[in-house]
């Protein structure tokens, strides 16, 4: 496994990070090719160092010793067998905090079943309702179908969200959080994502509607990335952050649909200062 960062992370959803921080382990590589990726340095850049299963298990135990609320495996899908083996080793050595599988959502049902015993919480994306956007922006033609099937398997595995209290704060111990990052100019697709998830899963998942899109694609285009240039020619809106009016439209739509409890972000969430440093 190639690991780009191990450390406490304060910027996940409140019951994941809390005040103590989520014990994040960022893996290099990704099963998608999102042209606007906020972590391109690791998804395509190959930052990080190689770890075996015993080293990763020790990293989990070190994070627990730093009082992390959980172990948060970020983009681990392509290393599934080794990550699961590491979790098993760590648990035999005293790992007690929940394990989070932080994924793009582009997972097979078979993969969900393969790591079912290792994972307590799924922090999964639902990026698109429109397959054409998935093809254009992430390089896959079947994202909505695959991600919804995977989400159903996740919910079947964990059931509805469960919480406890640790150090005076609420912590999720089991369940699914579905993240959707609103993209500039695509509020209608975001509303459809909310509709699909809420109508199918209701309160069995927690929705997180994110406003933190950062137009790193503009810098890639300026550096001569041909795909970035082509994408911006087709979707020039991606050169900007999310308009406040569009974001409010998505939140208002969630309210009208009866989504009873969801996470949302204030203005200022779109900033490269929130992107972790990798080396």
Short mmCIF file of C-alpha atoms in Angstrom, two decimals:
data_model
loop_
_atom_site.label_atom_id
_atom_site.label_comp_id
_atom_site.label_asym_id
_atom_site.label_seq_id
_atom_site.Cartn_x
_atom_site.Cartn_y
_atom_site.Cartn_z
CA UNK A 1 0.00 0.00 0.00
CA UNK A 2 1.17 3.55 -0.70
CA UNK A 3 0.20 5.95 2.10
CA UNK A 4 0.36 9.73 1.61
CA UNK A 5 -0.58 10.99 5.06
CA UNK A 6 -1.28 9.72 8.57
CA UNK A 7 -2.61 12.17 11.14
CA UNK A 8 -5.52 13.75 12.99
CA UNK A 9 -7.96 15.60 10.74
CA UNK A 10 -10.38 18.23 12.04
CA UNK A 11 -12.46 18.93 8.93
CA UNK A 12 -14.71 15.90 8.52
CA UNK A 13 -18.38 15.95 9.57
CA UNK A 14 -18.88 16.71 13.31
CA UNK A 15 -19.59 13.14 14.52
CA UNK A 16 -16.52 11.93 12.59
CA UNK A 17 -13.94 14.58 13.57
CA UNK A 18 -15.42 16.08 16.72
CA UNK A 19 -12.89 18.15 18.66
CA UNK A 20 -10.32 15.39 19.03
CA UNK A 21 -9.99 14.77 15.29
CA UNK A 22 -10.45 11.81 12.98
CA UNK A 23 -7.47 9.50 12.64
CA UNK A 24 -7.04 9.78 8.88
CA UNK A 25 -4.89 7.59 6.67
CA UNK A 26 -4.77 8.93 3.10
CA UNK A 27 -3.91 6.40 0.40
CA UNK A 28 -2.30 7.28 -2.92
CA UNK A 29 -4.22 6.47 -6.09
CA UNK A 30 -7.96 6.35 -6.77
CA UNK A 31 -10.54 4.26 -8.61
CA UNK A 32 -11.86 7.40 -10.34
CA UNK A 33 -10.23 10.07 -12.50
CA UNK A 34 -12.06 13.24 -11.44
CA UNK A 35 -10.63 16.12 -13.43
CA UNK A 36 -11.38 18.55 -10.58
CA UNK A 37 -9.87 16.34 -7.84
CA UNK A 38 -9.04 18.32 -4.70
CA UNK A 39 -6.30 15.83 -3.75
CA UNK A 40 -4.67 15.34 -7.15
CA UNK A 41 -1.22 15.27 -5.54
CA UNK A 42 -2.04 11.81 -4.21
CA UNK A 43 -4.82 10.53 -6.49
CA UNK A 44 -2.60 10.93 -9.54
CA UNK A 45 0.71 12.28 -8.28
CA UNK A 46 1.88 9.22 -6.35
CA UNK A 47 2.94 11.03 -3.17
CA UNK A 48 3.59 8.95 -0.09
CA UNK A 49 5.49 5.90 1.08
CA UNK A 50 4.92 2.17 0.86
CA UNK A 51 3.59 0.43 3.97
CA UNK A 52 2.98 -3.24 4.65
CA UNK A 53 0.05 -4.55 6.65
CA UNK A 54 1.92 -4.54 9.98
CA UNK A 55 3.13 -0.95 9.51
CA UNK A 56 -0.40 0.20 8.69
CA UNK A 57 -1.77 -1.65 11.72
CA UNK A 58 0.76 0.18 13.90
CA UNK A 59 -0.27 3.51 12.34
CA UNK A 60 -3.86 2.77 13.42
CA UNK A 61 -2.75 2.06 16.97
CA UNK A 62 -0.64 5.24 17.05
CA UNK A 63 -3.67 7.31 16.01
CA UNK A 64 -5.76 5.66 18.71
CA UNK A 65 -3.05 6.60 21.23
CA UNK A 66 -3.43 10.23 20.06
CA UNK A 67 -7.13 10.02 21.09
CA UNK A 68 -8.53 9.95 17.55
CA UNK A 69 -12.30 9.41 17.46
CA UNK A 70 -11.90 6.76 14.78
CA UNK A 71 -9.61 5.36 12.11
CA UNK A 72 -10.53 6.98 8.80
CA UNK A 73 -9.30 5.10 5.72
CA UNK A 74 -9.39 7.69 2.91
CA UNK A 75 -9.70 6.32 -0.66
CA UNK A 76 -8.64 2.77 0.29
CA UNK A 77 -10.68 0.84 -2.30
CA UNK A 78 -7.82 -0.23 -4.57
CA UNK A 79 -5.92 -1.62 -1.54
CA UNK A 80 -8.96 -3.38 0.00
CA UNK A 81 -7.41 -6.79 0.86
CA UNK A 82 -4.31 -5.30 2.51
CA UNK A 83 -6.26 -2.60 4.36
CA UNK A 84 -8.67 -5.19 5.77
CA UNK A 85 -5.75 -7.38 6.84
CA UNK A 86 -4.18 -4.38 8.61
CA UNK A 87 -7.41 -3.66 10.48
CA UNK A 88 -7.64 -7.27 11.64
CA UNK A 89 -4.03 -7.13 12.90
CA UNK A 90 -4.65 -3.83 14.69
CA UNK A 91 -7.75 -5.18 16.40
CA UNK A 92 -5.85 -8.17 17.75
CA UNK A 93 -3.38 -5.66 19.19
CA UNK A 94 -5.95 -3.48 20.90
CA UNK A 95 -7.63 -1.26 18.32
CA UNK A 96 -11.06 -0.42 19.75
CA UNK A 97 -12.24 2.75 18.00
CA UNK A 98 -14.55 2.61 14.94
CA UNK A 99 -13.15 2.23 11.42
CA UNK A 100 -14.40 4.58 8.69
CA UNK A 101 -14.29 3.63 4.98
CA UNK A 102 -14.00 7.00 3.20
CA UNK A 103 -14.75 6.35 -0.45
CA UNK A 104 -15.67 7.95 -3.77
CA UNK A 105 -18.73 5.70 -3.82
CA UNK A 106 -17.49 3.90 -6.95
CA UNK A 107 -17.36 0.47 -5.31
CA UNK A 108 -18.66 -2.93 -6.31
CA UNK A 109 -21.14 -4.77 -4.13
CA UNK A 110 -18.60 -7.60 -3.94
CA UNK A 111 -16.01 -5.21 -2.52
CA UNK A 112 -18.46 -4.00 0.15
CA UNK A 113 -19.09 -7.58 1.19
CA UNK A 114 -15.35 -8.30 1.21
CA UNK A 115 -14.58 -5.63 3.81
CA UNK A 116 -17.88 -5.88 5.69
CA UNK A 117 -16.36 -7.21 8.91
CA UNK A 118 -13.59 -4.60 8.95
CA UNK A 119 -15.71 -1.46 8.60
CA UNK A 120 -18.06 0.26 11.06
CA UNK A 121 -18.89 3.48 9.18
CA UNK A 122 -19.09 4.36 5.51
CA UNK A 123 -18.30 7.96 4.56
CA UNK A 124 -19.21 7.70 0.91
CA UNK A 125 -19.66 10.11 -1.97
CA UNK A 126 -22.66 10.30 -4.25
CA UNK A 127 -21.21 12.54 -6.93
CA UNK A 128 -23.71 12.53 -9.80
CA UNK A 129 -27.27 11.68 -10.76
CA UNK A 130 -26.45 12.25 -14.44
CA UNK A 131 -24.25 9.52 -15.92
CA UNK A 132 -23.04 11.95 -18.58
CA UNK A 133 -21.46 14.13 -15.92
CA UNK A 134 -19.77 11.08 -14.44
CA UNK A 135 -18.30 10.19 -17.80
CA UNK A 136 -17.15 13.75 -18.56
CA UNK A 137 -15.77 14.68 -15.14
CA UNK A 138 -14.71 11.37 -13.54
CA UNK A 139 -13.99 9.10 -16.49
CA UNK A 140 -16.69 6.48 -15.81
CA UNK A 141 -19.94 6.01 -17.70
CA UNK A 142 -21.91 4.15 -15.02
CA UNK A 143 -21.28 6.12 -11.83
CA UNK A 144 -24.91 6.62 -10.66
CA UNK A 145 -25.86 2.95 -11.08
CA UNK A 146 -22.70 1.57 -9.47
CA UNK A 147 -22.70 4.05 -6.59
CA UNK A 148 -26.37 3.48 -5.71
CA UNK A 149 -25.92 -0.30 -5.69
CA UNK A 150 -22.85 0.08 -3.48
CA UNK A 151 -24.71 2.45 -1.16
CA UNK A 152 -27.52 -0.06 -0.75
CA UNK A 153 -24.97 -2.72 0.23
CA UNK A 154 -23.41 -0.31 2.74
CA UNK A 155 -26.76 0.46 4.37
CA UNK A 156 -27.63 -3.25 4.51
CA UNK A 157 -24.30 -3.86 6.21
CA UNK A 158 -24.45 -1.13 8.89
CA UNK A 159 -28.12 -0.27 9.36
CA UNK A 160 -29.22 3.18 10.52
CA UNK A 161 -26.69 5.55 12.14
CA UNK A 162 -25.66 4.81 15.73
CA UNK A 163 -23.91 7.28 18.05
CA UNK A 164 -22.29 7.33 21.44
CA UNK A 165 -20.67 10.03 23.56
CA UNK A 166 -16.91 10.31 23.92
CA UNK A 167 -15.19 13.06 25.88
CA UNK A 168 -18.45 14.99 26.01
CA UNK A 169 -19.13 14.96 22.26
CA UNK A 170 -21.33 12.90 19.96
CA UNK A 171 -19.44 10.30 17.92
CA UNK A 172 -20.80 8.10 15.16
CA UNK A 173 -19.98 4.46 15.84
CA UNK A 174 -21.90 2.81 13.01
CA UNK A 175 -23.81 3.83 9.90
CA UNK A 176 -23.50 5.67 6.59
CA UNK A 177 -22.89 9.33 5.78
CA UNK A 178 -23.48 10.22 2.12
CA UNK A 179 -21.46 13.18 0.90
CA UNK A 180 -22.35 15.23 -2.12
CA UNK A 181 -20.15 18.11 -3.23
CA UNK A 182 -22.20 20.66 -5.13
CA UNK A 183 -20.44 21.63 -8.37
CA UNK A 184 -20.70 25.15 -9.82
CA UNK A 185 -23.42 25.37 -12.44
CA UNK A 186 -24.87 21.95 -11.66
CA UNK A 187 -27.40 22.62 -8.90
CA UNK A 188 -30.10 20.66 -10.75
CA UNK A 189 -27.97 17.52 -10.75
CA UNK A 190 -27.28 18.04 -7.04
CA UNK A 191 -31.01 18.27 -6.35
CA UNK A 192 -31.51 14.98 -8.22
CA UNK A 193 -28.77 13.35 -6.14
CA UNK A 194 -30.57 14.43 -2.96
CA UNK A 195 -33.86 13.14 -4.34
CA UNK A 196 -32.45 9.74 -5.30
CA UNK A 197 -30.71 9.21 -1.96
CA UNK A 198 -33.57 10.45 0.21
CA UNK A 199 -36.35 8.58 -1.64
CA UNK A 200 -34.39 5.34 -1.54
CA UNK A 201 -32.81 5.46 1.92
CA UNK A 202 -34.57 8.14 3.98
CA UNK A 203 -33.20 8.44 7.52
CA UNK A 204 -31.09 5.29 7.12
CA UNK A 205 -28.27 7.60 5.98
CA UNK A 206 -27.07 11.08 6.94
CA UNK A 207 -26.62 13.49 4.04
CA UNK A 208 -23.69 15.91 3.89
CA UNK A 209 -24.17 18.67 1.30
CA UNK A 210 -20.79 20.21 0.68
CA UNK A 211 -19.85 23.65 -0.60
CA UNK A 212 -16.09 23.20 -0.63
CA UNK A 213 -15.45 22.81 -4.36
CA UNK A 214 -12.11 24.49 -5.08
CA UNK A 215 -11.30 25.17 -8.75
CA UNK A 216 -7.88 23.50 -8.81
CA UNK A 217 -8.69 22.56 -12.41
CA UNK A 218 -7.87 26.15 -13.42
CA UNK A 219 -4.31 25.77 -12.17
CA UNK A 220 -3.97 22.44 -13.97
CA UNK A 221 -5.15 24.05 -17.20
CA UNK A 222 -2.72 26.93 -16.74
CA UNK A 223 0.10 24.39 -16.40
CA UNK A 224 -0.85 22.85 -19.73
CA UNK A 225 -2.93 19.83 -18.67
CA UNK A 226 -4.74 19.01 -21.93
CA UNK A 227 -7.67 17.24 -20.27
CA UNK A 228 -8.18 20.17 -17.91
CA UNK A 229 -8.16 22.59 -20.84
CA UNK A 230 -10.69 20.47 -22.74
CA UNK A 231 -12.94 20.12 -19.68
CA UNK A 232 -12.92 23.86 -18.99
CA UNK A 233 -13.81 24.55 -22.61
CA UNK A 234 -16.86 22.30 -22.18
CA UNK A 235 -17.66 23.24 -18.57
CA UNK A 236 -16.31 26.79 -18.03
CA UNK A 237 -18.30 27.06 -14.78
CA UNK A 238 -15.77 24.73 -13.11
CA UNK A 239 -13.29 27.60 -13.07
CA UNK A 240 -15.34 29.18 -10.25
CA UNK A 241 -16.48 28.30 -6.74
CA UNK A 242 -20.12 27.43 -6.05
CA UNK A 243 -22.52 30.34 -6.26
CA UNK A 244 -24.33 31.02 -2.97
CA UNK A 245 -27.70 31.08 -4.73
CA UNK A 246 -27.13 27.66 -6.26
CA UNK A 247 -26.04 26.17 -2.95
CA UNK A 248 -29.09 27.60 -1.19
CA UNK A 249 -31.29 26.09 -3.92
CA UNK A 250 -29.91 22.65 -3.10
CA UNK A 251 -30.45 23.13 0.65
CA UNK A 252 -33.97 24.45 0.08
CA UNK A 253 -34.76 21.44 -2.11
CA UNK A 254 -33.54 19.08 0.65
CA UNK A 255 -35.83 20.86 3.11
CA UNK A 256 -38.83 20.59 0.77
CA UNK A 257 -38.20 16.87 0.28
CA UNK A 258 -38.36 16.36 4.03
CA UNK A 259 -34.70 15.57 4.68
CA UNK A 260 -34.85 15.96 8.42
CA UNK A 261 -31.17 16.23 9.32
CA UNK A 262 -28.18 16.94 7.09
CA UNK A 263 -24.78 18.56 7.28
CA UNK A 264 -24.11 21.79 5.36
CA UNK A 265 -21.19 24.18 5.02
CA UNK A 266 -20.88 27.91 5.46
CA UNK A 267 -19.36 30.29 2.93
CA UNK A 268 -15.57 30.04 2.96
CA UNK A 269 -15.43 26.23 2.89
CA UNK A 270 -13.94 26.40 -0.63
CA UNK A 271 -10.28 27.04 0.07
CA UNK A 272 -7.03 25.25 -0.67
CA UNK A 273 -6.15 25.77 3.00
CA UNK A 274 -8.56 22.92 3.78
CA UNK A 275 -6.70 20.52 1.47
CA UNK A 276 -4.21 18.51 3.56
CA UNK A 277 -0.54 18.74 2.72
CA UNK A 278 1.06 15.65 1.20
CA UNK A 279 4.70 14.80 0.69
#
